[in-house]
Short mmCIF file of C-alpha atoms and ligand atoms in Angstrom, two decimals:
data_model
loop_
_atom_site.label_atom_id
_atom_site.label_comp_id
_atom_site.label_asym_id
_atom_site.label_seq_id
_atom_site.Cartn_x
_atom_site.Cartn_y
_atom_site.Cartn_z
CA UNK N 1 0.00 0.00 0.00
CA UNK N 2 1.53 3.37 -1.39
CA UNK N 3 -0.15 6.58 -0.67
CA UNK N 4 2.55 9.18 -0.18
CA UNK N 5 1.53 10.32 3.29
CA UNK N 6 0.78 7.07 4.55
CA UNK N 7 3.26 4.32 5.61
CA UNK N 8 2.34 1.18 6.70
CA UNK N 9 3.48 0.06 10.12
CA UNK N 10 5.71 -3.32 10.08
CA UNK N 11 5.64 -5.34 13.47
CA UNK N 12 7.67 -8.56 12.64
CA UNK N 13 7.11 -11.99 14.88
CA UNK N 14 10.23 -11.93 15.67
CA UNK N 15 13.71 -10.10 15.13
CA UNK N 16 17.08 -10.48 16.91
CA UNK N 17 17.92 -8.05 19.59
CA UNK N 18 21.63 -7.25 18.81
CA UNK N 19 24.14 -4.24 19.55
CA UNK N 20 27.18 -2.60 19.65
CA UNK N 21 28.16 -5.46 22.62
CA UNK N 22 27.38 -8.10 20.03
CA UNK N 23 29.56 -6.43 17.42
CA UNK N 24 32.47 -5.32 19.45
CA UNK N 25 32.52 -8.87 20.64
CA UNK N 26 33.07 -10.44 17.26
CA UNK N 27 35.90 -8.00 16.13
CA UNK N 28 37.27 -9.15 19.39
CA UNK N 29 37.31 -12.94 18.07
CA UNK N 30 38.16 -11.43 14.35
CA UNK N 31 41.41 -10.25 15.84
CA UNK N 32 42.33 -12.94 17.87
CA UNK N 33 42.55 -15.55 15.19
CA UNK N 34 40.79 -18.07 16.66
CA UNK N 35 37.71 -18.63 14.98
CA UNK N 36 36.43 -22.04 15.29
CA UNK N 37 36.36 -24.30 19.86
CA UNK N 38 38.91 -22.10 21.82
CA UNK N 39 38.80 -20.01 24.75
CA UNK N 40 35.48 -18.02 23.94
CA UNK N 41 33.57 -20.78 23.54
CA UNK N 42 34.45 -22.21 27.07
CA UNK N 43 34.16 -18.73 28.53
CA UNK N 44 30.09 -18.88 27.11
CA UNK N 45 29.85 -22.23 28.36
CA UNK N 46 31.44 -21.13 32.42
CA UNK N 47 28.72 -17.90 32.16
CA UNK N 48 26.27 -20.45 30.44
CA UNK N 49 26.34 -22.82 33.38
CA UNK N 50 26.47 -20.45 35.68
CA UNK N 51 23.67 -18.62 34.55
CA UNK N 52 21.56 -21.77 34.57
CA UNK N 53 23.01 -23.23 37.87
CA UNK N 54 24.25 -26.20 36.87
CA UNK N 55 28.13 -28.29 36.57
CA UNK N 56 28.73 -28.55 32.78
CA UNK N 57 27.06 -26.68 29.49
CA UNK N 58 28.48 -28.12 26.29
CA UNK N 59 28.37 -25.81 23.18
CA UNK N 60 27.48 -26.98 20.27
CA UNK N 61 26.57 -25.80 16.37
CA UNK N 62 22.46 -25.85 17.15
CA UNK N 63 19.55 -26.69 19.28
CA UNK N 64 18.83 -29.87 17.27
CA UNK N 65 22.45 -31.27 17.37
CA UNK N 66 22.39 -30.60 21.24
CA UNK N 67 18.96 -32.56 21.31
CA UNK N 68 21.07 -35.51 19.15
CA UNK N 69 23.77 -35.89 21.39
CA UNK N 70 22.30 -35.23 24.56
CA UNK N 71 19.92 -38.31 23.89
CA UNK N 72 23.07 -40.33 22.21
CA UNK N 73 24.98 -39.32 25.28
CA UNK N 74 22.55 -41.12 27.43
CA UNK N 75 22.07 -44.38 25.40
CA UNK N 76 19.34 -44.45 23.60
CA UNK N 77 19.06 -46.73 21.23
CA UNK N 78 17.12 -48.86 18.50
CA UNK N 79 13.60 -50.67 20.63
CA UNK N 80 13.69 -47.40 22.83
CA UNK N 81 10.33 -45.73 23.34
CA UNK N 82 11.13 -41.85 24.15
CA UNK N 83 7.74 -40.31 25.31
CA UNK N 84 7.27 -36.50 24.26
CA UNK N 85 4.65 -33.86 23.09
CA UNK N 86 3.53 -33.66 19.33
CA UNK N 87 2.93 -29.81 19.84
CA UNK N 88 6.26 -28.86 19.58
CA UNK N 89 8.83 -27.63 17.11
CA UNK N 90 9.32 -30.96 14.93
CA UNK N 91 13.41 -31.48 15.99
CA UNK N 92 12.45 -32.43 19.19
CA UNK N 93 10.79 -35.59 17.99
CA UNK N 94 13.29 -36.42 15.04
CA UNK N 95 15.83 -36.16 17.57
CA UNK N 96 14.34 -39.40 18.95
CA UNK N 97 14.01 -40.86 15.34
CA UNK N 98 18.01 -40.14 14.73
CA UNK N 99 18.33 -42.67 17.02
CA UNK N 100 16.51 -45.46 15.30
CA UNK N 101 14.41 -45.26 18.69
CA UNK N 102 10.41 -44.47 18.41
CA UNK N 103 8.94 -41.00 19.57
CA UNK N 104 5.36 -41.99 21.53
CA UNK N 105 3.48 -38.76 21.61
CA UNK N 106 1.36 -37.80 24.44
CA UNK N 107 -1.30 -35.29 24.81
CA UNK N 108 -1.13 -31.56 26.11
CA UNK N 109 -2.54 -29.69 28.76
CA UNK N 110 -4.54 -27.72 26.61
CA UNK N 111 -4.45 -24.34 29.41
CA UNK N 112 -0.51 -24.68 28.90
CA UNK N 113 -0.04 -26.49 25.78
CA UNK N 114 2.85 -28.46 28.00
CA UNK N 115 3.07 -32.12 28.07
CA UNK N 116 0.36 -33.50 30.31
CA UNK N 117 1.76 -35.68 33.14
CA UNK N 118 -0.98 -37.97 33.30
CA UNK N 119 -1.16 -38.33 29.45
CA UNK N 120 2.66 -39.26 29.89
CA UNK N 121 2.19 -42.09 32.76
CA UNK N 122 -0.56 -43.96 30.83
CA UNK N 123 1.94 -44.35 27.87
CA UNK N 124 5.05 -45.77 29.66
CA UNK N 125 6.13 -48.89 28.86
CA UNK N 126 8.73 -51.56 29.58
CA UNK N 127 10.33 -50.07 26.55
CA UNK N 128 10.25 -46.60 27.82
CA UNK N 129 13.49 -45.26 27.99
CA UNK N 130 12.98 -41.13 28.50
CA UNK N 131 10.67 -38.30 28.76
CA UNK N 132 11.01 -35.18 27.07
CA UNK N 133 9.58 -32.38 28.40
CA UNK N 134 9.46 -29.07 26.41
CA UNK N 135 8.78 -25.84 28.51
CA UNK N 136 6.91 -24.56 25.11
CA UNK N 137 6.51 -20.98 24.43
CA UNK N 138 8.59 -20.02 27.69
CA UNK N 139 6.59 -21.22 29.99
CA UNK N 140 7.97 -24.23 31.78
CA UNK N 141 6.48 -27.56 32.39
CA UNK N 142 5.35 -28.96 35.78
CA UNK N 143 8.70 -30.12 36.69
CA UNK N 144 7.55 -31.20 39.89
CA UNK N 145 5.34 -33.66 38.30
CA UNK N 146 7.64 -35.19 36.23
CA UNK N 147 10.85 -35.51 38.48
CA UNK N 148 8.91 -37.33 40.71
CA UNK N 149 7.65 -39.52 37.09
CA UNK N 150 11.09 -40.29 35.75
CA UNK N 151 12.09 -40.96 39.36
CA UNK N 152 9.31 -43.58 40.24
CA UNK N 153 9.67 -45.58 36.91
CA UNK N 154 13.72 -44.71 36.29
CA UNK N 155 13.37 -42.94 33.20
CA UNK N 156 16.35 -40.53 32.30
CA UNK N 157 14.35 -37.03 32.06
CA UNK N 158 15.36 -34.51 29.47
CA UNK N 159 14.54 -31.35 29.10
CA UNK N 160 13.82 -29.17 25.51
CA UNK N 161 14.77 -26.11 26.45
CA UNK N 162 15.28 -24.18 23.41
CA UNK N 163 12.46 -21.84 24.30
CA UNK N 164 12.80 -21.01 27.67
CA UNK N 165 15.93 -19.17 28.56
CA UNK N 166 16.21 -18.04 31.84
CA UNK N 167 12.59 -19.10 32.64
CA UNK N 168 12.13 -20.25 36.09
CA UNK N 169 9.40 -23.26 37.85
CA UNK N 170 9.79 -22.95 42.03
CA UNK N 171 12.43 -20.42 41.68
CA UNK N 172 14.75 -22.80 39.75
CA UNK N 173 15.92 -22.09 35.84
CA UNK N 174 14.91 -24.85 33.39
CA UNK N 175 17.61 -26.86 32.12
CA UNK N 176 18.33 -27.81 35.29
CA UNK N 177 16.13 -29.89 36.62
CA UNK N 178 16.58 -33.21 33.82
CA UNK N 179 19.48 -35.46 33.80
CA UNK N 180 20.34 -33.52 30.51
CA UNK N 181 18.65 -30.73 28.76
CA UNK N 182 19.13 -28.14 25.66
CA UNK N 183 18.75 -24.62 24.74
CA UNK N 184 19.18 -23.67 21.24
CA UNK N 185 20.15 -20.06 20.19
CA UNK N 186 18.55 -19.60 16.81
CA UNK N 187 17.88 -16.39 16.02
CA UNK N 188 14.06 -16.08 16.99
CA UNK N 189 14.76 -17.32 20.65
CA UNK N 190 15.15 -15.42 23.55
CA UNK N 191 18.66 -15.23 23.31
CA UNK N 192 20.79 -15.83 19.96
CA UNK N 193 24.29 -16.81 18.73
CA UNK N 194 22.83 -16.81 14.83
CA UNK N 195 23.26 -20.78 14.87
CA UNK N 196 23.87 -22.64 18.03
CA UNK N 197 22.71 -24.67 20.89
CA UNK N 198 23.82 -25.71 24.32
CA UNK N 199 23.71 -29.12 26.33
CA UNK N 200 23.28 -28.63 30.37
CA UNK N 201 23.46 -31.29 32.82
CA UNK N 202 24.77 -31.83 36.36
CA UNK N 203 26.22 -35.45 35.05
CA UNK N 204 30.35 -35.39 34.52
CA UNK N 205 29.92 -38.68 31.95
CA UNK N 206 27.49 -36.89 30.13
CA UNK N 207 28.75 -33.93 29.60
CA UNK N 208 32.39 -35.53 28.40
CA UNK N 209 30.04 -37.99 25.85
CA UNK N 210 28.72 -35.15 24.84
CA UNK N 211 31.73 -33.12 24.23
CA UNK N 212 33.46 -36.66 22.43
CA UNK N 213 30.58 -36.93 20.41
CA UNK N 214 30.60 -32.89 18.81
CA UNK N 215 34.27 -33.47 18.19
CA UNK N 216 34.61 -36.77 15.97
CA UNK N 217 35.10 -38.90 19.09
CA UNK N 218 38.40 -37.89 19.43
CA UNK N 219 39.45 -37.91 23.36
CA UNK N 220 42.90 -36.73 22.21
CA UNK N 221 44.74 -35.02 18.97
CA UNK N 222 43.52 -37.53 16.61
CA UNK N 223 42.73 -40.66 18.62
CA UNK N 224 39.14 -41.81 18.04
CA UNK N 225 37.63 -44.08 20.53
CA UNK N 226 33.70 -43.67 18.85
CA UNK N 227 31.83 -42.75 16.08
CA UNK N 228 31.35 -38.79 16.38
CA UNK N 229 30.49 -35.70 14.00
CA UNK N 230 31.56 -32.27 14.03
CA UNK N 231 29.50 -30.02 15.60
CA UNK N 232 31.07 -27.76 17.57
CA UNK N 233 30.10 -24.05 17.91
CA UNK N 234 31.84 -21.34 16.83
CA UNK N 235 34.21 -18.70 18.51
CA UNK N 236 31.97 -15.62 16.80
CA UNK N 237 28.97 -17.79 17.66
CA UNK N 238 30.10 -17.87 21.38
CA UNK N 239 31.39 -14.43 21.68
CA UNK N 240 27.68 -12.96 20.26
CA UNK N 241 26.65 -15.79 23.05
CA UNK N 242 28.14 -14.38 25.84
CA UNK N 243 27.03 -10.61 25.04
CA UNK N 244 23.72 -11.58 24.80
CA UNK N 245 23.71 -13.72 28.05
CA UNK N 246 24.27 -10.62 29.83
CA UNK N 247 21.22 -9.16 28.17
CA UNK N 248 19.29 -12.18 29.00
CA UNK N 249 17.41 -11.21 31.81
CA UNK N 250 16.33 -7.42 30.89
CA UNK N 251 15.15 -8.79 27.75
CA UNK N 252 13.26 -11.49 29.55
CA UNK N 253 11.71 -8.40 31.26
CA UNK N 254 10.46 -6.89 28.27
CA UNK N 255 9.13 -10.12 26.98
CA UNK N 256 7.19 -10.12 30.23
CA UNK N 257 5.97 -6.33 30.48
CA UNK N 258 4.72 -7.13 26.69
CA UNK N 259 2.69 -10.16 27.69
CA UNK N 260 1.67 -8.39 30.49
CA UNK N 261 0.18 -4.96 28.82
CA UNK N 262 -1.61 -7.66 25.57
CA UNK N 263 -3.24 -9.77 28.17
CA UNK N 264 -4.45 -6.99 30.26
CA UNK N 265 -6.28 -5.35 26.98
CA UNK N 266 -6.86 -8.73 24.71
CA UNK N 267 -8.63 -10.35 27.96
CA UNK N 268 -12.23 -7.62 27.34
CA UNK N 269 -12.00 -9.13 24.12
CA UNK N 270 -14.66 -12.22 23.46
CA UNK N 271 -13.43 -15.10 21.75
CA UNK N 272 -9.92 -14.87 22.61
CA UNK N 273 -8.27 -16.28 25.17
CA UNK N 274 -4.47 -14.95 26.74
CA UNK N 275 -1.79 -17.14 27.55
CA UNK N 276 -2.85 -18.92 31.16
CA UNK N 277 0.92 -18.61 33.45
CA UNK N 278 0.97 -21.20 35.62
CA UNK N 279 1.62 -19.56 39.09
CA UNK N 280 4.90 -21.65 40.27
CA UNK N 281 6.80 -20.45 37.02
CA UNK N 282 8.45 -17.47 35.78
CA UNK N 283 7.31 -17.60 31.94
CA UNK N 284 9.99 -15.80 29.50
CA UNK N 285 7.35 -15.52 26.22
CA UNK N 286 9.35 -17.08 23.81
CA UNK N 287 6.02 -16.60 22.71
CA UNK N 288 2.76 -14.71 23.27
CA UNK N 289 0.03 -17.19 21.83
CA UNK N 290 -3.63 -16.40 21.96
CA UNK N 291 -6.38 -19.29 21.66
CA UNK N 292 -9.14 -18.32 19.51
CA UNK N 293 -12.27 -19.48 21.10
CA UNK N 294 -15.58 -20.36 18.77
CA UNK N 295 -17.21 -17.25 19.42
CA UNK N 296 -14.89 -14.98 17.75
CA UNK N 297 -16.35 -13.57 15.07
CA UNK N 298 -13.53 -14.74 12.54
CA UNK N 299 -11.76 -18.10 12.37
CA UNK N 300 -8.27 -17.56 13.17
CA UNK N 301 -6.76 -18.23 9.86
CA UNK N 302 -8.97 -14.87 8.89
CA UNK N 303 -7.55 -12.89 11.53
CA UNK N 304 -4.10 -13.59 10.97
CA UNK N 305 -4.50 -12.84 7.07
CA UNK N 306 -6.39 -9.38 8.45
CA UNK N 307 -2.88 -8.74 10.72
CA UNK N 308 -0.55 -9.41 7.77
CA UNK N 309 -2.93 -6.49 6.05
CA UNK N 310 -2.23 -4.13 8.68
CA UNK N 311 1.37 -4.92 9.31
CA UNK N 312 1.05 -7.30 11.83
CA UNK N 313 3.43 -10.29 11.92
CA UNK N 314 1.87 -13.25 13.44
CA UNK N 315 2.66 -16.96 13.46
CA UNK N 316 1.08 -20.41 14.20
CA UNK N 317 2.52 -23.03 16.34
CA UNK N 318 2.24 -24.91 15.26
CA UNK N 319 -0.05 -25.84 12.59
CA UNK N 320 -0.48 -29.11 12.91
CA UNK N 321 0.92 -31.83 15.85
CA UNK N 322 3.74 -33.93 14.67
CA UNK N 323 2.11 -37.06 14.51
CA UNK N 324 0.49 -35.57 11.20
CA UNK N 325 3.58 -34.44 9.63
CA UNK N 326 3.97 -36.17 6.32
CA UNK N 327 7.24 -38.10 7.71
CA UNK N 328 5.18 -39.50 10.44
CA UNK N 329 2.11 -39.82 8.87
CA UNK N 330 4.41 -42.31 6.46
CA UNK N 331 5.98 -44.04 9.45
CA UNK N 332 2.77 -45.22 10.47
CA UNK N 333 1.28 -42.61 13.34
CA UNK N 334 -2.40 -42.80 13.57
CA UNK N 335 -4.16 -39.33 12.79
CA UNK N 336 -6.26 -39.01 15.47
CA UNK N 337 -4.24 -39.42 18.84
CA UNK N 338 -4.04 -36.54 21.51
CA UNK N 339 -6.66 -34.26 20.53
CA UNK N 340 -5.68 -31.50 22.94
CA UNK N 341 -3.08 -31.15 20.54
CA UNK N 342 -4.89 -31.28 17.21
CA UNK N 343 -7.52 -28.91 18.74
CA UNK N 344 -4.64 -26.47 19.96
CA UNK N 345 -2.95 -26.66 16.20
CA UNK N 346 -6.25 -25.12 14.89
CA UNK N 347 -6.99 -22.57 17.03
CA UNK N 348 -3.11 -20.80 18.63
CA UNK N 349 -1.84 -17.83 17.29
CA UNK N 350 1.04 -16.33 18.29
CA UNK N 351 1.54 -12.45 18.29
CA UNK N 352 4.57 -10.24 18.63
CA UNK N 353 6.08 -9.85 22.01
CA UNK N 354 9.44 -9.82 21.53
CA UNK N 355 11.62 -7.06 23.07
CA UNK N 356 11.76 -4.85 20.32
CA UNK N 357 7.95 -4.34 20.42
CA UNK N 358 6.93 -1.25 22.09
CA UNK N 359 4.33 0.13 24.17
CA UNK N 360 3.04 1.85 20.84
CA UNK N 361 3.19 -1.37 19.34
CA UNK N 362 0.98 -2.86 21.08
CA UNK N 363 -1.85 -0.29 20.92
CA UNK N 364 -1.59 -0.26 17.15
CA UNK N 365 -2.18 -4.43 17.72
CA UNK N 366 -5.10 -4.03 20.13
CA UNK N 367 -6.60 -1.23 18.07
CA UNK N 368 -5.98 -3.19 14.60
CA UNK N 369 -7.79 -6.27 16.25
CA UNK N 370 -10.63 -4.14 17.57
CA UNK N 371 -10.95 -2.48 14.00
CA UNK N 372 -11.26 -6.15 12.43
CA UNK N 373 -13.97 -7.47 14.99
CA UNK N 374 -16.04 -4.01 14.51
CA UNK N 375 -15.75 -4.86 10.83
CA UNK N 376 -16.45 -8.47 10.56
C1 PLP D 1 14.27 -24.10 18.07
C2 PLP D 1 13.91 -25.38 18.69
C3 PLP D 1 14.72 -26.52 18.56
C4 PLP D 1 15.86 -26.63 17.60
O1 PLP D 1 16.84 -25.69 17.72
P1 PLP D 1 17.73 -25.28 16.42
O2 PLP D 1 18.79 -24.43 17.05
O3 PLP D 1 16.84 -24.53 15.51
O4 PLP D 1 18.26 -26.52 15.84
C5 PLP D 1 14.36 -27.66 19.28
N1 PLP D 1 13.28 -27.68 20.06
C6 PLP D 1 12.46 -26.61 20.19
C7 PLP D 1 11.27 -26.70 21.08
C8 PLP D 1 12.74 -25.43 19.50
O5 PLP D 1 11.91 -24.40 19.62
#
């Protein structure tokens, strides 16, 4: 739309948060010479720790290698069940699948969208290796619940992480409450290195299978005791990583004061329903997704086309559960298991909340969706 005195407003779902911190940080690395493991990237995985509370973080080239190796790391194998959500991002259930074991999806809590606990107990097995839980959108699982879970029926407990940076249940940061978990540091998270992912755990052998496995198996200059890959992280990766990690937590604030001011003004608003926060947890907003309800006057495919119009960047996740992804539809998943899911995939939308959305922002989102209903 071009009209001269009239510019259209562009709120993107996402966008990276970086700075001059970010950018003196890689001329830093540029000048040092070392590009590729070295010092940096063990200085971002001290803070990393650290900053999560736990022993060891492993850096490594992405979220879905750190998923691979954190699950190789802890033997899983061919016959191994792994049980974890379908509503989820779809590397946390090949992860499971790279391992020749077999993902066994259980339904959501559809106020949270999390992994329901007692959806998870009625599909353990004697096969049942793991659990993992994914603290989707930010907002972390019941890890009480499932401690106690992987505890009673000695299941290793892992957590997906890649969406919940710094976000707390009881007080106590995910990724450390599993025997392993991951983070990953793509650019829409809450924190980014570009590419790049991170393993945490409180477990020595872990964390030295896991650092074996990113570097060829090689537990000296080239002696190879396993089969291993390369997928290490960068030194510029790690150096953006360790700016940002001091950023963390006042972006985490905006994320919050953002989900904060849209549910305060989207909750007068029939027919759609704001994110519910579980009271134990600290939710970081990875994402900000609305359910709309049956009384809305559009169907939410409608709405988000009516957004795009106005500038609005939006997003579903995700549009349908795993289970009916074309790959797993093909490995034999029946279509109609956990319907909390397949319900949620039709009806989330996710709206901008990231830390470069203003104040302003979000008026011209609340008065754009107010303008659509008065229209419809
Ligand atoms: C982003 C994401 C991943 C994968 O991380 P990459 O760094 O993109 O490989 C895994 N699980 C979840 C839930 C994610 O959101």
């Amino acid at each position: 739309m071009v009209c001269g005195a009239y510019i259209m407003k562009t709120i993107p779902i996402a966008k990276p948060f970086l700075g001059k911190e970010e950018l003196e940080a890689v001329k830093r690395v540029m000048k040092s010479g070392i590009l590729a493991h070295g010092p940096e990237v063990e200085a971002f995985e001290k803070e990393f720790a650290e900053y999560i509370g736990v022993k060891y973080a492993v850096a490594v080239a992405n979220g879905t290698a750190a998923l691979d190796l954190a699950l190789k790391a802890i033997g899983v194998k061919e016959g191994d069940e792994v049980i974890t959500t379908p509503f989820t991002f779809i590397a946390t259930a090949n992860a499971i699948l790279f391992q020749r074991a077999k993902p066994v999806f259980a339904d959501i809590d559809p106020k949270t969208y999390n992994l329901d606990q007692n959806e998870v107990l009625e599909k353990i097995t004697n096969k049942t290796k793991a659990i993992i839980v994914v603290h989707l959108y930010g907002q972390p699982a019941d890890m009480k619940a499932f401690k106690e879970i992987a505890e009673d029926h000695k299941l290793y407990l892992i957590e997906d992480s890649a969406q919940a940076h710094g976000a707390e249940f009881m007080g106590q940061k995910t990724g450390s409450f599993g025997d392993v978990a991951i983070f990953s540091f793509y650019p829409t998270k809450n924190m980014t290195t570009g590419e790049g992912g991170m393993v945490t755990t409180n477990n020595k052998e872990i964390a030295d299978r896991v650092k074996l496995l990113r570097n060829h198996g090689q537990s000296e200059k080239y002696l190879h005791v396993e089969l291993g890959w390369n997928l290490r992280m960068t030194s510029i990766a790690a150096a953006i990583g360790r700016a940002q990690l001091r950023k963390l937590d006042k972006f985490n604030e905006i994320r919050r004061r953002n989900a904060e001011l849209l549910t305060r003004r989207l909750s007068r608003i029939r027919g759609i329903t704001p994110p519910y926060v579980d009271p134990r947890v600290k939710h970081v907003f990875h994402q900000y997704v609305v359910r709309i309800e049956d009384d809305f006057p559009l169907s939410r495919d409608e709405l988000q086309k009516l957004l795009r119009e106005k500038g609005i960047g939006t997003a579903i996740h995700y549009p349908r559960p795993i289970f009916q992804q074309p790959l797993y539809k093909r490995l034999g998943y029946k279509q109609d298991i956990c319907p909390n899911a397949i319900d949620a995939s039709k009806r989330v939308l996710s709206l901008p909340v990231h830390p470069l959305v203003e104040p302003s922002d979000i008026e011209y989102i609340i008065n754009s969706i107010q303008e659509i209903i008065s229209l419809a």
